[in-house]
XYZ file of N, CA and C in Angstrom:
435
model
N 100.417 -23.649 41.271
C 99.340 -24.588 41.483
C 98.504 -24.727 40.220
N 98.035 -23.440 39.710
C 97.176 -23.889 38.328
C 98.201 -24.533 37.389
N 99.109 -23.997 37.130
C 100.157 -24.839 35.792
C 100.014 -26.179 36.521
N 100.042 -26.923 37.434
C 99.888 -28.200 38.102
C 99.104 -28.699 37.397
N 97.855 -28.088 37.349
C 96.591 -28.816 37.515
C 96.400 -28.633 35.873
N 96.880 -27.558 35.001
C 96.830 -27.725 34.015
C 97.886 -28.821 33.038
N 98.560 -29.264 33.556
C 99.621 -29.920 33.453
C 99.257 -31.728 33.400
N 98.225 -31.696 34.618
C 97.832 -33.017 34.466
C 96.428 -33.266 33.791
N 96.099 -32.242 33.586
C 94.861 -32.447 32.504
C 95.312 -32.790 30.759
N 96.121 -32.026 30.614
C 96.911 -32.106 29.471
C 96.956 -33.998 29.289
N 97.825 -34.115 30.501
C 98.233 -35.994 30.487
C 97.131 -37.149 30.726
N 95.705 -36.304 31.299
C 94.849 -36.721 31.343
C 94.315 -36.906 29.575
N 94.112 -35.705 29.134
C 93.755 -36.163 27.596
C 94.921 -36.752 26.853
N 96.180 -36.600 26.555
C 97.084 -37.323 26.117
C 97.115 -38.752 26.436
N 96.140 -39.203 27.908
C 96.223 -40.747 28.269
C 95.146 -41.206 27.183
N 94.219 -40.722 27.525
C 92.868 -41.243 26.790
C 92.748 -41.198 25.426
N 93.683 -40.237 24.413
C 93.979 -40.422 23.195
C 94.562 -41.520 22.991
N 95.661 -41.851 23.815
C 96.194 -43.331 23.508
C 95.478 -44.663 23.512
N 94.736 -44.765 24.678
C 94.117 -45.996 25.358
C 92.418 -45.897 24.305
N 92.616 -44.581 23.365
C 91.018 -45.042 23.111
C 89.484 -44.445 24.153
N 89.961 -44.342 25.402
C 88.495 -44.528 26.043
C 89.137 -42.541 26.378
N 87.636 -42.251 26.448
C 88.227 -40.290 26.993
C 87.446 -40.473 28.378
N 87.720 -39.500 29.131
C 87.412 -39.173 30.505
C 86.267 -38.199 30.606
N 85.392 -37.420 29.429
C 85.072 -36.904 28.620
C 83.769 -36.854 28.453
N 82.843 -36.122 27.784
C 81.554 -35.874 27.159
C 82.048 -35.612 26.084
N 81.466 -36.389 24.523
C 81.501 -36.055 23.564
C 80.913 -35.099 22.996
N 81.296 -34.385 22.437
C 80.704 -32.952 21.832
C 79.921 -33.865 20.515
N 78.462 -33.164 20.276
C 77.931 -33.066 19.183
C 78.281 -32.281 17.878
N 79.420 -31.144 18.395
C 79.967 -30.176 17.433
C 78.589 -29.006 17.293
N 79.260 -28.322 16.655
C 78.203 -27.360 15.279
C 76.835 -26.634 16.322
N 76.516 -25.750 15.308
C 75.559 -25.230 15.819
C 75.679 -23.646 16.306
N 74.354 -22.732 16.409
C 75.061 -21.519 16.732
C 75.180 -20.589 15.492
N 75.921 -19.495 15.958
C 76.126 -18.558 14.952
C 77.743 -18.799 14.565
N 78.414 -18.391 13.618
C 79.550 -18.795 12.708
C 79.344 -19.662 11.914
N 78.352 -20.294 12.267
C 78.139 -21.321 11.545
C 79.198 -22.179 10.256
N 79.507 -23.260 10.101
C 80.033 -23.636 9.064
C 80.344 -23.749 7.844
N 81.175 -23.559 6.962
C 81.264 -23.736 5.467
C 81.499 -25.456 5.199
N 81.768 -25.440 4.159
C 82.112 -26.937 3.810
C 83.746 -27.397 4.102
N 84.299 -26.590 5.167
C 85.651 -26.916 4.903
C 85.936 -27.404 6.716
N 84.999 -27.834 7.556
C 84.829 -28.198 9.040
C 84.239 -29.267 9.035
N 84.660 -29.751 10.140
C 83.942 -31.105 11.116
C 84.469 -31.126 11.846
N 82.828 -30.847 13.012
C 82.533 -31.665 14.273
C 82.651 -32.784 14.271
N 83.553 -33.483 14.638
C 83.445 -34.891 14.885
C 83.671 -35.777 15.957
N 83.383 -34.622 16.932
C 82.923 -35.655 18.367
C 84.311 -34.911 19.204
N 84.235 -35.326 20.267
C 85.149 -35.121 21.542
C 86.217 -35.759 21.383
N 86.456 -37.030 21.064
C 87.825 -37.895 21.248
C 88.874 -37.570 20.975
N 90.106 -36.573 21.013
C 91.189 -36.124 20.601
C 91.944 -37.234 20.135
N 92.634 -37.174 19.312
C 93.197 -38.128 19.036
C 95.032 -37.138 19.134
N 95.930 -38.727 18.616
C 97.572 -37.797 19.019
C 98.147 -36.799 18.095
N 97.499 -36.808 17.014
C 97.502 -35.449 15.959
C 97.068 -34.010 16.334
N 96.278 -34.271 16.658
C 95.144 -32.759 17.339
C 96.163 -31.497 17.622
N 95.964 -30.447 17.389
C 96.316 -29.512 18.240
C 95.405 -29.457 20.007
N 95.965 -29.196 20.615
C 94.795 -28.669 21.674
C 95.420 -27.715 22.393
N 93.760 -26.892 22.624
C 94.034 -26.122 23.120
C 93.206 -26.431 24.815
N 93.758 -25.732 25.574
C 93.474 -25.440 26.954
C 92.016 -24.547 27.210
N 90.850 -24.457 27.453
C 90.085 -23.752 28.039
C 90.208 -23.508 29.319
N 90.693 -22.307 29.652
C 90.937 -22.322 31.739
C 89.586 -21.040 32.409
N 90.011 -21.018 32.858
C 88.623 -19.820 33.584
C 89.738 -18.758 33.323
N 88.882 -17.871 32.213
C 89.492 -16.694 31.620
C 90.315 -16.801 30.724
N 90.744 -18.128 30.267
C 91.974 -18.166 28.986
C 91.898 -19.114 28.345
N 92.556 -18.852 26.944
C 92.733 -19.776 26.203
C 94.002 -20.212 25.887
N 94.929 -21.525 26.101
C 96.071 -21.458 26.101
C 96.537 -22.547 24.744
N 97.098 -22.513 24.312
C 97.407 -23.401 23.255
C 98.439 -23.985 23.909
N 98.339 -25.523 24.015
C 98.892 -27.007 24.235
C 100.141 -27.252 23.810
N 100.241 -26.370 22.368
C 101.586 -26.529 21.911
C 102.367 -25.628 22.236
N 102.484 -24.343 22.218
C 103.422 -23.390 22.386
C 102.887 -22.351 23.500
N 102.136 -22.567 24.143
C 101.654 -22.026 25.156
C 101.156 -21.065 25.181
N 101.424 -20.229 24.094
C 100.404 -18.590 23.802
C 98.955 -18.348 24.880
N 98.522 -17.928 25.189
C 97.475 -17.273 25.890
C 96.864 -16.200 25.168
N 95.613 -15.681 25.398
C 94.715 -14.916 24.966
C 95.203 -13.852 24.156
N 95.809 -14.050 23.224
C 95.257 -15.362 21.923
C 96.210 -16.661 22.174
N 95.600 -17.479 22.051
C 96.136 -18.554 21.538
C 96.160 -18.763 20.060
N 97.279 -19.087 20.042
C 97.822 -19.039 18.862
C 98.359 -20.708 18.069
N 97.760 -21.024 17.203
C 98.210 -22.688 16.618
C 98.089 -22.647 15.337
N 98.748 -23.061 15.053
C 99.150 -23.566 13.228
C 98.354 -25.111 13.235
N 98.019 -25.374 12.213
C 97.495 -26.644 12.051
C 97.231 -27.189 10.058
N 97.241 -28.161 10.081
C 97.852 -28.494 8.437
C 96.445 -28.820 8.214
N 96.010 -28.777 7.305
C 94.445 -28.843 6.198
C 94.290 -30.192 6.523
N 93.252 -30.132 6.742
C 92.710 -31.938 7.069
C 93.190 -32.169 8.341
N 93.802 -31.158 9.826
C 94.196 -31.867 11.013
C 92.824 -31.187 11.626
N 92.868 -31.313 13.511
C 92.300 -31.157 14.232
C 92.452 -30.284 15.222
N 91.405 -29.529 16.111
C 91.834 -28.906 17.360
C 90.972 -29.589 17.877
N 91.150 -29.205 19.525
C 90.692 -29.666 20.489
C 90.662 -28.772 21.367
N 89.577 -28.300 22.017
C 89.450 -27.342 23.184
C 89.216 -28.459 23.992
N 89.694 -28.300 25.157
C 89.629 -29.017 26.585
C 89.239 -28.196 27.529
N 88.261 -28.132 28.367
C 88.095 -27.448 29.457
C 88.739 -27.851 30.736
N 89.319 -26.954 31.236
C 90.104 -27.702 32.276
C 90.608 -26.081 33.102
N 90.091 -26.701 34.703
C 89.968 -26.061 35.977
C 89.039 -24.848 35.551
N 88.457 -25.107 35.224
C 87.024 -23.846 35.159
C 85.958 -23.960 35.741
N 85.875 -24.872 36.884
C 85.312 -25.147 37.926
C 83.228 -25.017 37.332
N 82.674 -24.318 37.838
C 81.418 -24.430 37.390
C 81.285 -22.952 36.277
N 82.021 -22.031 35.965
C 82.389 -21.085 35.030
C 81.852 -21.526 33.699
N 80.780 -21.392 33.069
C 80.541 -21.694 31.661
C 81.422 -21.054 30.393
N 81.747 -21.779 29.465
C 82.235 -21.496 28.356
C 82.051 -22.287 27.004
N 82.305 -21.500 25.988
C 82.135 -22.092 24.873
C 82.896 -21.121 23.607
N 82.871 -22.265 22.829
C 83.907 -21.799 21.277
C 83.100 -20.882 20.283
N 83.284 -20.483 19.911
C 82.404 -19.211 19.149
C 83.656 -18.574 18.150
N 82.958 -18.970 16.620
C 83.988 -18.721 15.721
C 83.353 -17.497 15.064
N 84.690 -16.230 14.793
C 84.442 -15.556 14.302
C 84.861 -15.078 12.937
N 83.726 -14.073 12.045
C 84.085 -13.871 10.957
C 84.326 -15.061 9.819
N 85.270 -14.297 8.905
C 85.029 -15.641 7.870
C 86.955 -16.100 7.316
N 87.176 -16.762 7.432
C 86.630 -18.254 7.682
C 85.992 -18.672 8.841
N 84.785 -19.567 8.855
C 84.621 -19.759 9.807
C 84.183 -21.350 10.226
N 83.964 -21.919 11.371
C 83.627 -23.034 11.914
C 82.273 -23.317 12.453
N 82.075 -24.183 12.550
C 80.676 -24.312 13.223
C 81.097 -23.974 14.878
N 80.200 -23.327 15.437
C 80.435 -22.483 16.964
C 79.288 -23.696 17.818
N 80.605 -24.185 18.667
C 80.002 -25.212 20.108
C 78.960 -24.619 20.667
N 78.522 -25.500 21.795
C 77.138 -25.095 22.847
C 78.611 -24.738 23.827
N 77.693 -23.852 25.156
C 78.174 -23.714 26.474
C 77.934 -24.394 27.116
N 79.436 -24.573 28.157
C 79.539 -26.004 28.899
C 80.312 -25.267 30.388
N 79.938 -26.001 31.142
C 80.936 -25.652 32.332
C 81.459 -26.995 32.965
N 82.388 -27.113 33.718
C 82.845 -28.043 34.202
C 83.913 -28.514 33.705
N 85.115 -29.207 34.480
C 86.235 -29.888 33.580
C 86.003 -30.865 32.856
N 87.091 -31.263 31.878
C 86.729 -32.413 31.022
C 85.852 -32.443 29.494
N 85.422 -31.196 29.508
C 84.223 -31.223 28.426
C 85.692 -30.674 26.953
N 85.232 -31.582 25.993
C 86.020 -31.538 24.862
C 85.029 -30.947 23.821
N 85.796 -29.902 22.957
C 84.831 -29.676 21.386
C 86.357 -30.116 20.501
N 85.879 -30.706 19.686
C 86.305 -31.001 18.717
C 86.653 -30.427 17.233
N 87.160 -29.767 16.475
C 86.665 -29.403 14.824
C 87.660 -29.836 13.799
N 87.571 -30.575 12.752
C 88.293 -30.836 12.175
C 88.698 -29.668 10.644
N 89.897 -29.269 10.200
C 89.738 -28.183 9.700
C 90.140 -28.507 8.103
N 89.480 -28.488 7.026
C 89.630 -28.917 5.781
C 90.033 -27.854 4.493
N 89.956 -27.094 4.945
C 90.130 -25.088 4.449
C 91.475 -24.841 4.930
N 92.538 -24.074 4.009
C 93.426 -23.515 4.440
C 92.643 -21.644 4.727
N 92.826 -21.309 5.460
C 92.594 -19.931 6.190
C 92.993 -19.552 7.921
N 93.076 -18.416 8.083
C 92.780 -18.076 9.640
C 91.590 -18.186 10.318
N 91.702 -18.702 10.916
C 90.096 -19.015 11.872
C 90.170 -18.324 13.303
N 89.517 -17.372 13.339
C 88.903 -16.606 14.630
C 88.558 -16.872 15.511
N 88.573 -17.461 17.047
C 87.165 -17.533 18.136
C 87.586 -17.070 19.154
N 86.698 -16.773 19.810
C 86.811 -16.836 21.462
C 85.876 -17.094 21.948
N 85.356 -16.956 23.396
C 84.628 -17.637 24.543
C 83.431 -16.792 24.008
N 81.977 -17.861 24.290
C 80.470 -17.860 23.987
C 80.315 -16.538 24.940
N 80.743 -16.569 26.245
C 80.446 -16.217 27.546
C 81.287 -15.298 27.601
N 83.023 -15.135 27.186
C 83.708 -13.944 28.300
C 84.240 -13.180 26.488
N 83.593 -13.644 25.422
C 84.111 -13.031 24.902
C 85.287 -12.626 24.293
N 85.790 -11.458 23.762
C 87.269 -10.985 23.793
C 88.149 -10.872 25.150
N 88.033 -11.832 25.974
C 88.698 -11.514 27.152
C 89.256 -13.280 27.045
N 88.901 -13.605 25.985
C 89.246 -15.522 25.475
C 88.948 -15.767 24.378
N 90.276 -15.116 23.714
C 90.488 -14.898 22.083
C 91.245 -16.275 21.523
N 91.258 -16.467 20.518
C 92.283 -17.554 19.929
C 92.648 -17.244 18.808
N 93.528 -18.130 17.820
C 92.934 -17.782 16.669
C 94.310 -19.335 15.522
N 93.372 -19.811 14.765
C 93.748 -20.902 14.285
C 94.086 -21.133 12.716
N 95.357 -21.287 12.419
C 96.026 -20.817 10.995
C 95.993 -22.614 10.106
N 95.190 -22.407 9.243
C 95.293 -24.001 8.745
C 96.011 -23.664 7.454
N 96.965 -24.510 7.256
C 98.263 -24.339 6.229
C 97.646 -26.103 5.191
């Protein structure tokens, strides 16, 4: 049942990347502790069909592409994108929180499905995060080549 429901959220953001319009709250990005270097951007919620994304679920982080779990695990090329999606985390708050260095600008906490953060990654390095809220129990971690 959850792979279901994670399954059509996935096609839910894969629709709205295509068509342009998201289903969505745009993230403001940034903010927080990790704070940013010059090699990130927040640039809003809208995933586009490049993006990596990753999955936010209640308790995990799953990467979109190869499915890894806590950690999620994604490669991504200098100048691409991730995308956290929250999806089936019902009223459960969470948020992106980058650790160490390299690092990203670290999202606000959000609960509810649908909520997108965005970061665009301009730095080749490993990038660290997990959840605002659960912590090392919703690790990731993001390799920009």
């Amino acid at each position: 049942m959850q792979m279901r429901a994670i399954l059509a959220a996935c096609l839910v953001v894969a629709v709205a990347a295509c068509s342009g319009n998201s289903p969505t709250s745009p993230t403001s990005g940034g903010g927080g502790g990790g704070g940013g270097g010059g090699g990130v951007n927040t640039s809003g919620g809208t995933p586009t069909s490049g993006d990596v994304a990753v999955i936010v679920g209640n308790i995990f982080m799953k990467s979109g592409h190869n499915g890894s779990v806590n950690p999620a695990v994604d490669t991504v090329a200098t100048g691409g994108s991730v995308t956290w999606t929250w999806t089936s985390t019902g009223d459960v708050p969470h948020g992106i929180q980058s650790l160490g260095s390299p690092s990203f600008p670290t999202g606000a906490e959000h609960s509810g499905d649908g909520y997108i953060y965005r970061v665009t990654f301009n730095i080749a390095g490993t990038y660290q995060y997990d959840c605002l809220v659960h912590g090392t129990m919703m690790p990731g971690t993001i390799v920009v080549r």
